[in-house]
Tab-separated table of C-alpha atoms and ligand atoms in Angstrom:
chain	number	residue	atom	x	y	z
U	1	UNK	CA	77.358	72.802	88.192
U	2	UNK	CA	76.884	76.111	90.126
U	3	UNK	CA	79.813	78.394	88.898
U	4	UNK	CA	81.525	78.060	92.817
U	5	UNK	CA	81.644	74.059	92.125
U	6	UNK	CA	83.370	74.937	88.674
U	7	UNK	CA	85.627	77.003	90.660
U	8	UNK	CA	86.144	74.668	93.268
U	9	UNK	CA	86.780	71.421	90.786
U	10	UNK	CA	89.109	73.888	88.881
U	11	UNK	CA	91.362	74.336	92.280
U	12	UNK	CA	91.468	70.827	92.856
U	13	UNK	CA	92.372	70.155	89.544
U	14	UNK	CA	95.511	72.589	89.371
U	15	UNK	CA	96.535	71.200	92.599
U	16	UNK	CA	96.954	67.747	91.340
U	17	UNK	CA	98.852	69.274	88.233
U	18	UNK	CA	101.339	71.240	90.387
U	19	UNK	CA	101.528	68.452	93.079
U	20	UNK	CA	100.811	71.384	95.422
U	21	UNK	CA	98.779	71.524	98.920
U	22	UNK	CA	96.232	74.263	99.963
U	23	UNK	CA	96.480	75.408	103.271
U	24	UNK	CA	93.123	77.534	105.053
U	25	UNK	CA	93.715	79.325	107.952
U	26	UNK	CA	90.532	79.074	110.481
U	27	UNK	CA	89.203	82.669	109.576
U	28	UNK	CA	89.362	81.965	105.721
U	29	UNK	CA	86.059	82.293	103.668
U	30	UNK	CA	83.927	78.980	104.052
U	31	UNK	CA	84.306	78.009	100.345
U	32	UNK	CA	88.280	78.162	100.532
U	33	UNK	CA	88.161	76.067	104.069
U	34	UNK	CA	85.694	73.561	102.199
U	35	UNK	CA	88.516	72.380	99.642
U	36	UNK	CA	91.594	72.935	101.521
U	37	UNK	CA	93.899	69.797	102.567
U	38	UNK	CA	94.466	71.521	105.710
U	39	UNK	CA	92.910	73.770	108.156
U	40	UNK	CA	94.188	75.363	111.081
U	41	UNK	CA	95.927	77.935	113.039
U	42	UNK	CA	98.951	79.608	111.352
U	43	UNK	CA	101.849	77.841	113.003
U	44	UNK	CA	99.940	74.344	113.104
U	45	UNK	CA	99.260	74.865	109.228
U	46	UNK	CA	103.125	75.683	108.370
U	47	UNK	CA	104.247	72.588	110.519
U	48	UNK	CA	101.948	70.385	108.521
U	49	UNK	CA	102.629	71.534	105.092
U	50	UNK	CA	106.570	71.061	106.221
U	51	UNK	CA	106.026	67.475	106.570
U	52	UNK	CA	103.926	66.657	103.194
U	53	UNK	CA	105.966	65.551	100.071
U	54	UNK	CA	104.188	68.387	97.706
U	55	UNK	CA	106.058	70.674	96.000
U	56	UNK	CA	104.167	73.640	96.146
U	57	UNK	CA	102.219	75.120	99.537
U	58	UNK	CA	99.113	77.542	98.695
U	59	UNK	CA	98.889	79.333	101.885
U	60	UNK	CA	95.051	80.880	102.051
U	61	UNK	CA	95.963	83.258	105.099
U	62	UNK	CA	97.778	86.534	105.439
U	63	UNK	CA	101.310	87.388	104.666
U	64	UNK	CA	103.391	86.621	107.951
U	65	UNK	CA	101.866	82.997	107.793
U	66	UNK	CA	103.084	82.471	104.001
U	67	UNK	CA	106.679	83.625	105.321
U	68	UNK	CA	106.247	80.844	108.510
U	69	UNK	CA	105.474	78.471	105.626
U	70	UNK	CA	108.420	79.534	103.733
U	71	UNK	CA	110.671	79.690	106.859
U	72	UNK	CA	109.702	75.991	107.738
U	73	UNK	CA	109.462	74.648	103.989
U	74	UNK	CA	112.878	75.913	102.350
U	75	UNK	CA	112.573	73.584	99.323
U	76	UNK	CA	108.972	74.011	98.831
U	77	UNK	CA	107.334	77.036	97.117
U	78	UNK	CA	105.237	79.244	98.822
U	79	UNK	CA	102.163	80.903	97.282
U	80	UNK	CA	100.183	83.541	98.718
U	81	UNK	CA	97.370	84.068	96.725
U	82	UNK	CA	96.640	87.677	97.525
U	83	UNK	CA	99.710	89.599	98.133
U	84	UNK	CA	97.972	92.442	99.758
U	85	UNK	CA	96.752	90.338	102.510
U	86	UNK	CA	98.560	91.498	105.369
U	87	UNK	CA	98.108	91.237	109.330
U	88	UNK	CA	97.959	94.943	110.183
U	89	UNK	CA	98.954	93.799	113.792
U	90	UNK	CA	102.025	92.421	112.325
U	91	UNK	CA	103.061	95.439	110.447
U	92	UNK	CA	102.935	97.688	113.346
U	93	UNK	CA	106.398	96.758	114.591
U	94	UNK	CA	109.356	96.491	112.068
U	95	UNK	CA	112.828	95.186	112.616
U	96	UNK	CA	114.359	98.660	112.751
U	97	UNK	CA	111.769	99.789	115.655
U	98	UNK	CA	112.498	96.259	117.529
U	99	UNK	CA	116.243	96.743	117.246
U	100	UNK	CA	115.999	100.115	118.857
U	101	UNK	CA	113.964	98.542	121.973
U	102	UNK	CA	116.489	96.183	122.373
U	103	UNK	CA	118.968	98.568	122.412
U	104	UNK	CA	117.108	100.220	125.158
U	105	UNK	CA	116.971	96.549	127.301
U	106	UNK	CA	120.082	94.835	127.114
U	107	UNK	CA	120.172	90.964	128.387
U	108	UNK	CA	116.206	91.197	128.107
U	109	UNK	CA	115.005	88.400	125.946
U	110	UNK	CA	112.632	89.702	123.421
U	111	UNK	CA	109.338	87.025	122.484
U	112	UNK	CA	108.150	87.452	119.328
U	113	UNK	CA	104.334	86.435	118.554
U	114	UNK	CA	103.792	84.532	115.475
U	115	UNK	CA	101.958	87.319	113.976
U	116	UNK	CA	105.187	89.234	112.943
U	117	UNK	CA	107.318	89.632	109.929
U	118	UNK	CA	110.160	87.235	109.330
U	119	UNK	CA	112.691	90.035	109.847
U	120	UNK	CA	110.852	90.555	113.235
U	121	UNK	CA	110.949	86.995	114.286
U	122	UNK	CA	114.855	86.879	113.010
U	123	UNK	CA	115.428	89.869	115.755
U	124	UNK	CA	113.867	87.808	118.367
U	125	UNK	CA	115.263	85.305	120.966
U	126	UNK	CA	112.089	83.045	120.473
U	127	UNK	CA	108.593	82.807	119.029
U	128	UNK	CA	105.283	82.099	120.950
U	129	UNK	CA	101.508	81.243	119.693
U	130	UNK	CA	98.570	82.071	121.315
U	131	UNK	CA	98.359	78.707	122.714
U	132	UNK	CA	101.867	78.715	124.338
U	133	UNK	CA	102.740	82.018	125.121
U	134	UNK	CA	102.510	81.323	128.867
U	135	UNK	CA	104.953	78.613	128.805
U	136	UNK	CA	107.564	80.040	126.445
U	137	UNK	CA	107.631	83.159	128.999
U	138	UNK	CA	108.030	80.778	131.758
U	139	UNK	CA	110.832	78.766	129.854
U	140	UNK	CA	113.198	81.582	129.554
U	141	UNK	CA	115.895	81.704	132.153
U	142	UNK	CA	115.531	85.472	132.821
U	143	UNK	CA	113.235	86.917	135.174
U	144	UNK	CA	112.227	89.903	132.476
U	145	UNK	CA	111.035	89.571	128.961
U	146	UNK	CA	109.790	92.192	126.133
U	147	UNK	CA	106.853	90.847	123.980
U	148	UNK	CA	106.078	91.923	120.211
U	149	UNK	CA	103.668	93.031	118.845
U	150	UNK	CA	100.531	92.688	120.996
U	151	UNK	CA	99.729	94.386	124.038
U	152	UNK	CA	96.678	92.302	124.719
U	153	UNK	CA	98.363	89.020	124.545
U	154	UNK	CA	101.257	90.559	126.816
U	155	UNK	CA	98.538	91.556	129.288
U	156	UNK	CA	97.159	87.963	129.275
U	157	UNK	CA	100.344	86.461	129.752
U	158	UNK	CA	100.989	88.916	133.024
U	159	UNK	CA	98.139	87.306	134.691
U	160	UNK	CA	100.028	83.967	134.981
U	161	UNK	CA	103.659	84.898	135.220
U	162	UNK	CA	105.298	86.833	138.293
U	163	UNK	CA	108.002	87.667	135.788
U	164	UNK	CA	108.430	91.436	134.782
U	165	UNK	CA	107.009	92.039	130.882
U	166	UNK	CA	107.252	95.005	128.973
U	167	UNK	CA	105.322	95.283	125.368
U	168	UNK	CA	105.428	96.839	122.519
U	169	UNK	CA	102.104	98.752	122.069
U	170	UNK	CA	100.486	96.875	119.198
U	171	UNK	CA	96.993	95.084	118.998
U	172	UNK	CA	94.846	93.219	116.413
U	173	UNK	CA	92.160	95.989	114.855
U	174	UNK	CA	89.771	93.337	114.678
U	175	UNK	CA	89.804	91.691	118.224
U	176	UNK	CA	90.793	94.810	119.742
U	177	UNK	CA	87.387	96.328	118.841
U	178	UNK	CA	85.138	93.967	121.005
U	179	UNK	CA	83.554	95.460	124.046
U	180	UNK	CA	82.518	93.985	127.470
U	181	UNK	CA	79.226	95.380	126.961
U	182	UNK	CA	78.770	93.708	123.630
U	183	UNK	CA	79.518	90.312	125.054
U	184	UNK	CA	77.408	91.003	128.060
U	185	UNK	CA	74.281	91.780	125.889
U	186	UNK	CA	74.242	88.597	124.166
U	187	UNK	CA	75.132	86.885	127.848
U	188	UNK	CA	71.964	88.533	128.790
U	189	UNK	CA	69.950	87.102	125.992
U	190	UNK	CA	71.607	83.749	126.445
U	191	UNK	CA	72.191	83.397	130.189
U	192	UNK	CA	73.059	79.656	130.043
U	193	UNK	CA	75.542	80.251	127.219
U	194	UNK	CA	79.736	80.214	127.938
U	195	UNK	CA	81.877	82.831	126.599
U	196	UNK	CA	85.037	81.838	124.801
U	197	UNK	CA	87.789	84.448	123.322
U	198	UNK	CA	91.070	84.537	121.822
U	199	UNK	CA	93.996	86.080	123.940
U	200	UNK	CA	94.124	89.242	121.369
U	201	UNK	CA	90.938	90.729	123.279
U	202	UNK	CA	91.445	93.443	125.351
U	203	UNK	CA	91.959	92.979	129.213
U	204	UNK	CA	87.951	93.891	130.082
U	205	UNK	CA	86.950	91.097	127.517
U	206	UNK	CA	89.449	88.617	128.935
U	207	UNK	CA	88.169	89.685	132.464
U	208	UNK	CA	84.375	88.207	131.956
U	209	UNK	CA	85.364	85.177	129.442
U	210	UNK	CA	84.592	81.388	130.518
U	211	UNK	CA	87.563	80.105	128.623
U	212	UNK	CA	90.346	81.981	126.848
U	213	UNK	CA	92.550	80.221	123.739
U	214	UNK	CA	93.866	80.123	120.471
U	215	UNK	CA	91.652	79.636	117.475
U	216	UNK	CA	92.728	75.851	117.567
U	217	UNK	CA	91.791	75.592	121.093
U	218	UNK	CA	88.156	76.876	120.631
U	219	UNK	CA	87.214	73.341	118.212
U	220	UNK	CA	88.322	71.898	121.541
U	221	UNK	CA	86.531	73.770	123.761
U	222	UNK	CA	83.250	73.790	121.530
U	223	UNK	CA	83.556	69.848	121.455
U	224	UNK	CA	84.174	69.241	125.118
U	225	UNK	CA	81.934	71.731	126.588
U	226	UNK	CA	78.280	70.688	128.302
U	227	UNK	CA	77.359	74.120	127.185
U	228	UNK	CA	74.792	74.083	124.247
U	229	UNK	CA	75.315	77.955	123.302
U	230	UNK	CA	78.373	79.467	123.256
U	231	UNK	CA	79.771	83.010	122.594
U	232	UNK	CA	82.521	83.202	120.523
U	233	UNK	CA	85.085	86.432	120.780
U	234	UNK	CA	87.131	85.773	117.506
U	235	UNK	CA	87.305	86.317	113.835
U	236	UNK	CA	83.537	85.047	112.605
U	237	UNK	CA	85.429	82.785	109.815
U	238	UNK	CA	85.659	79.789	112.708
U	239	UNK	CA	82.126	79.563	112.554
U	240	UNK	CA	82.258	77.486	109.421
U	241	UNK	CA	83.982	74.370	111.244
U	242	UNK	CA	82.592	75.075	114.683
U	243	UNK	CA	79.096	74.682	112.927
U	244	UNK	CA	80.273	71.561	111.185
U	245	UNK	CA	82.068	69.829	113.932
U	246	UNK	CA	79.056	70.727	116.518
U	247	UNK	CA	75.692	70.741	114.566
U	248	UNK	CA	73.787	70.242	117.939
U	249	UNK	CA	75.386	73.481	119.588
U	250	UNK	CA	74.561	77.155	118.805
U	251	UNK	CA	77.552	79.420	118.211
U	252	UNK	CA	77.171	83.493	118.581
U	253	UNK	CA	79.471	86.355	117.468
U	254	UNK	CA	78.701	88.966	119.645
U	255	UNK	CA	79.812	91.785	117.219
U	256	UNK	CA	79.560	92.621	113.549
U	257	UNK	CA	83.094	93.997	113.720
U	258	UNK	CA	84.539	90.843	114.264
U	259	UNK	CA	86.019	90.190	110.763
U	260	UNK	CA	89.194	90.506	109.462
U	261	UNK	CA	88.986	92.294	105.944
U	262	UNK	CA	92.470	90.799	105.162
U	263	UNK	CA	91.446	87.160	106.011
U	264	UNK	CA	88.252	87.606	103.545
U	265	UNK	CA	90.244	88.784	100.470
U	266	UNK	CA	91.216	85.532	99.033
U	267	UNK	CA	89.014	83.961	96.684
U	268	UNK	CA	88.811	80.684	94.476
U	269	UNK	CA	89.711	82.997	91.411
U	270	UNK	CA	92.703	84.407	92.999
U	271	UNK	CA	93.876	80.705	93.877
U	272	UNK	CA	93.179	79.310	90.068
U	273	UNK	CA	95.239	82.599	88.847
U	274	UNK	CA	98.082	81.855	91.209
U	275	UNK	CA	98.310	78.170	90.274
U	276	UNK	CA	97.646	78.682	86.628
U	277	UNK	CA	100.619	81.569	86.367
U	278	UNK	CA	102.788	80.407	89.379
U	279	UNK	CA	102.676	83.949	90.853
U	280	UNK	CA	103.040	85.605	94.319
U	281	UNK	CA	105.378	83.454	95.473
U	282	UNK	CA	106.934	84.364	99.149
U	283	UNK	CA	110.353	84.138	99.733
U	284	UNK	CA	112.362	85.140	102.875
U	285	UNK	CA	116.420	85.918	102.228
U	286	UNK	CA	118.254	83.266	103.791
U	287	UNK	CA	120.400	85.243	106.350
U	288	UNK	CA	116.639	86.095	107.625
U	289	UNK	CA	115.355	82.526	107.418
U	290	UNK	CA	118.043	81.070	109.410
U	291	UNK	CA	117.719	83.484	112.393
U	292	UNK	CA	113.846	83.150	112.347
U	293	UNK	CA	114.281	79.584	112.463
U	294	UNK	CA	116.077	79.441	115.634
U	295	UNK	CA	113.485	81.757	117.228
U	296	UNK	CA	110.746	79.220	115.937
U	297	UNK	CA	112.865	76.095	116.817
U	298	UNK	CA	113.526	77.401	120.396
U	299	UNK	CA	109.549	77.952	120.671
U	300	UNK	CA	108.817	74.264	119.473
U	301	UNK	CA	111.683	72.985	122.249
U	302	UNK	CA	109.517	74.107	124.988
U	303	UNK	CA	107.728	71.324	126.406
U	304	UNK	CA	103.739	71.499	125.838
U	305	UNK	CA	102.818	70.223	129.171
E	401	13P	P1	95.882	82.101	115.476
E	401	13P	O1	97.369	81.466	115.503
E	401	13P	O2	95.305	81.395	117.021
E	401	13P	O3	95.101	80.872	114.350
E	401	13P	O4	95.543	83.352	115.668
E	401	13P	C1	96.094	83.801	114.478
E	401	13P	C2	95.408	85.361	114.330
E	401	13P	O5	95.528	85.929	113.323
E	401	13P	C3	94.360	85.562	115.392
E	401	13P	O6	93.821	87.013	114.734
E	402	SF4	FE1	95.901	89.886	111.996
E	402	SF4	FE2	93.687	90.501	113.751
E	402	SF4	FE3	93.560	89.719	111.119
E	402	SF4	FE4	94.723	88.097	113.112
E	402	SF4	S1	92.714	88.891	112.930
E	402	SF4	S2	95.270	88.407	110.550
E	402	SF4	S3	95.557	89.402	113.938
E	402	SF4	S4	94.387	91.563	112.107
């Protein structure tokens, strides 16, 4: 048996022994996605995990995702196999900075993208994901909103709402690097292709996209589109499942820089070490958890269609 197969087997054995469940975000390394119990986007994973009867959630993703799982599953232990796996965009705004912005805009609701710390969520009125952001903003009774932390997602939402939006100047270093020139170069080589991208991309990139959606939306798009070649403007970890689910279609990542170093930190060895030693448990203080839960629950109450 190869070393990697041995490691996978050991992970599965430890998961059974501990009554644990393994969650893998869509950007994780292939071998992590291969052995996961659940794969998906950050919020979908936390929601699904909270419904299982596992005692332990091993979240292969970045820190804010493990926090979201801890918020939604207060009676389970949540392990983040690499404590240094953060999201640079989530780290671009602190609760203190958000407090100052709120004070400058009394009465203006704050919408926090799920890519934020639990403390920032706790200081917000409502959360949103890349899949429901427009609906969340439209659901607010006020005609203004302040969005954190992603300026690109905020620009994208502004295209679909007449509400007056303001936002924090954060961005995802991975998605923000993609340029329209890189996409157009690939498009020239594959004129029949379609280009799909994540709303964390810059407005100039969104302008030339055939479809804009969350990572989960991309699987649906890939399945249903008639195009045989799809240019994908998001982190390259998404390729593993796209290819597996659509073996007769071709997927092209238009830039070598579409890689999130934090998402690639977690290895099978890390998962084994944490499960053996029961370490890297992510906790959220109860008062923060309760307030963050209110913002998340409000988002979940927004009708989907
Ligand atoms: P999704 O919620 O669409 O999976 O996105 C998370 C993320 O980190 C995007 O960069
Ligand atoms: Fe954060 Fe960007 Fe990495 Fe997603 S891809 S986790 S937004 S840095």
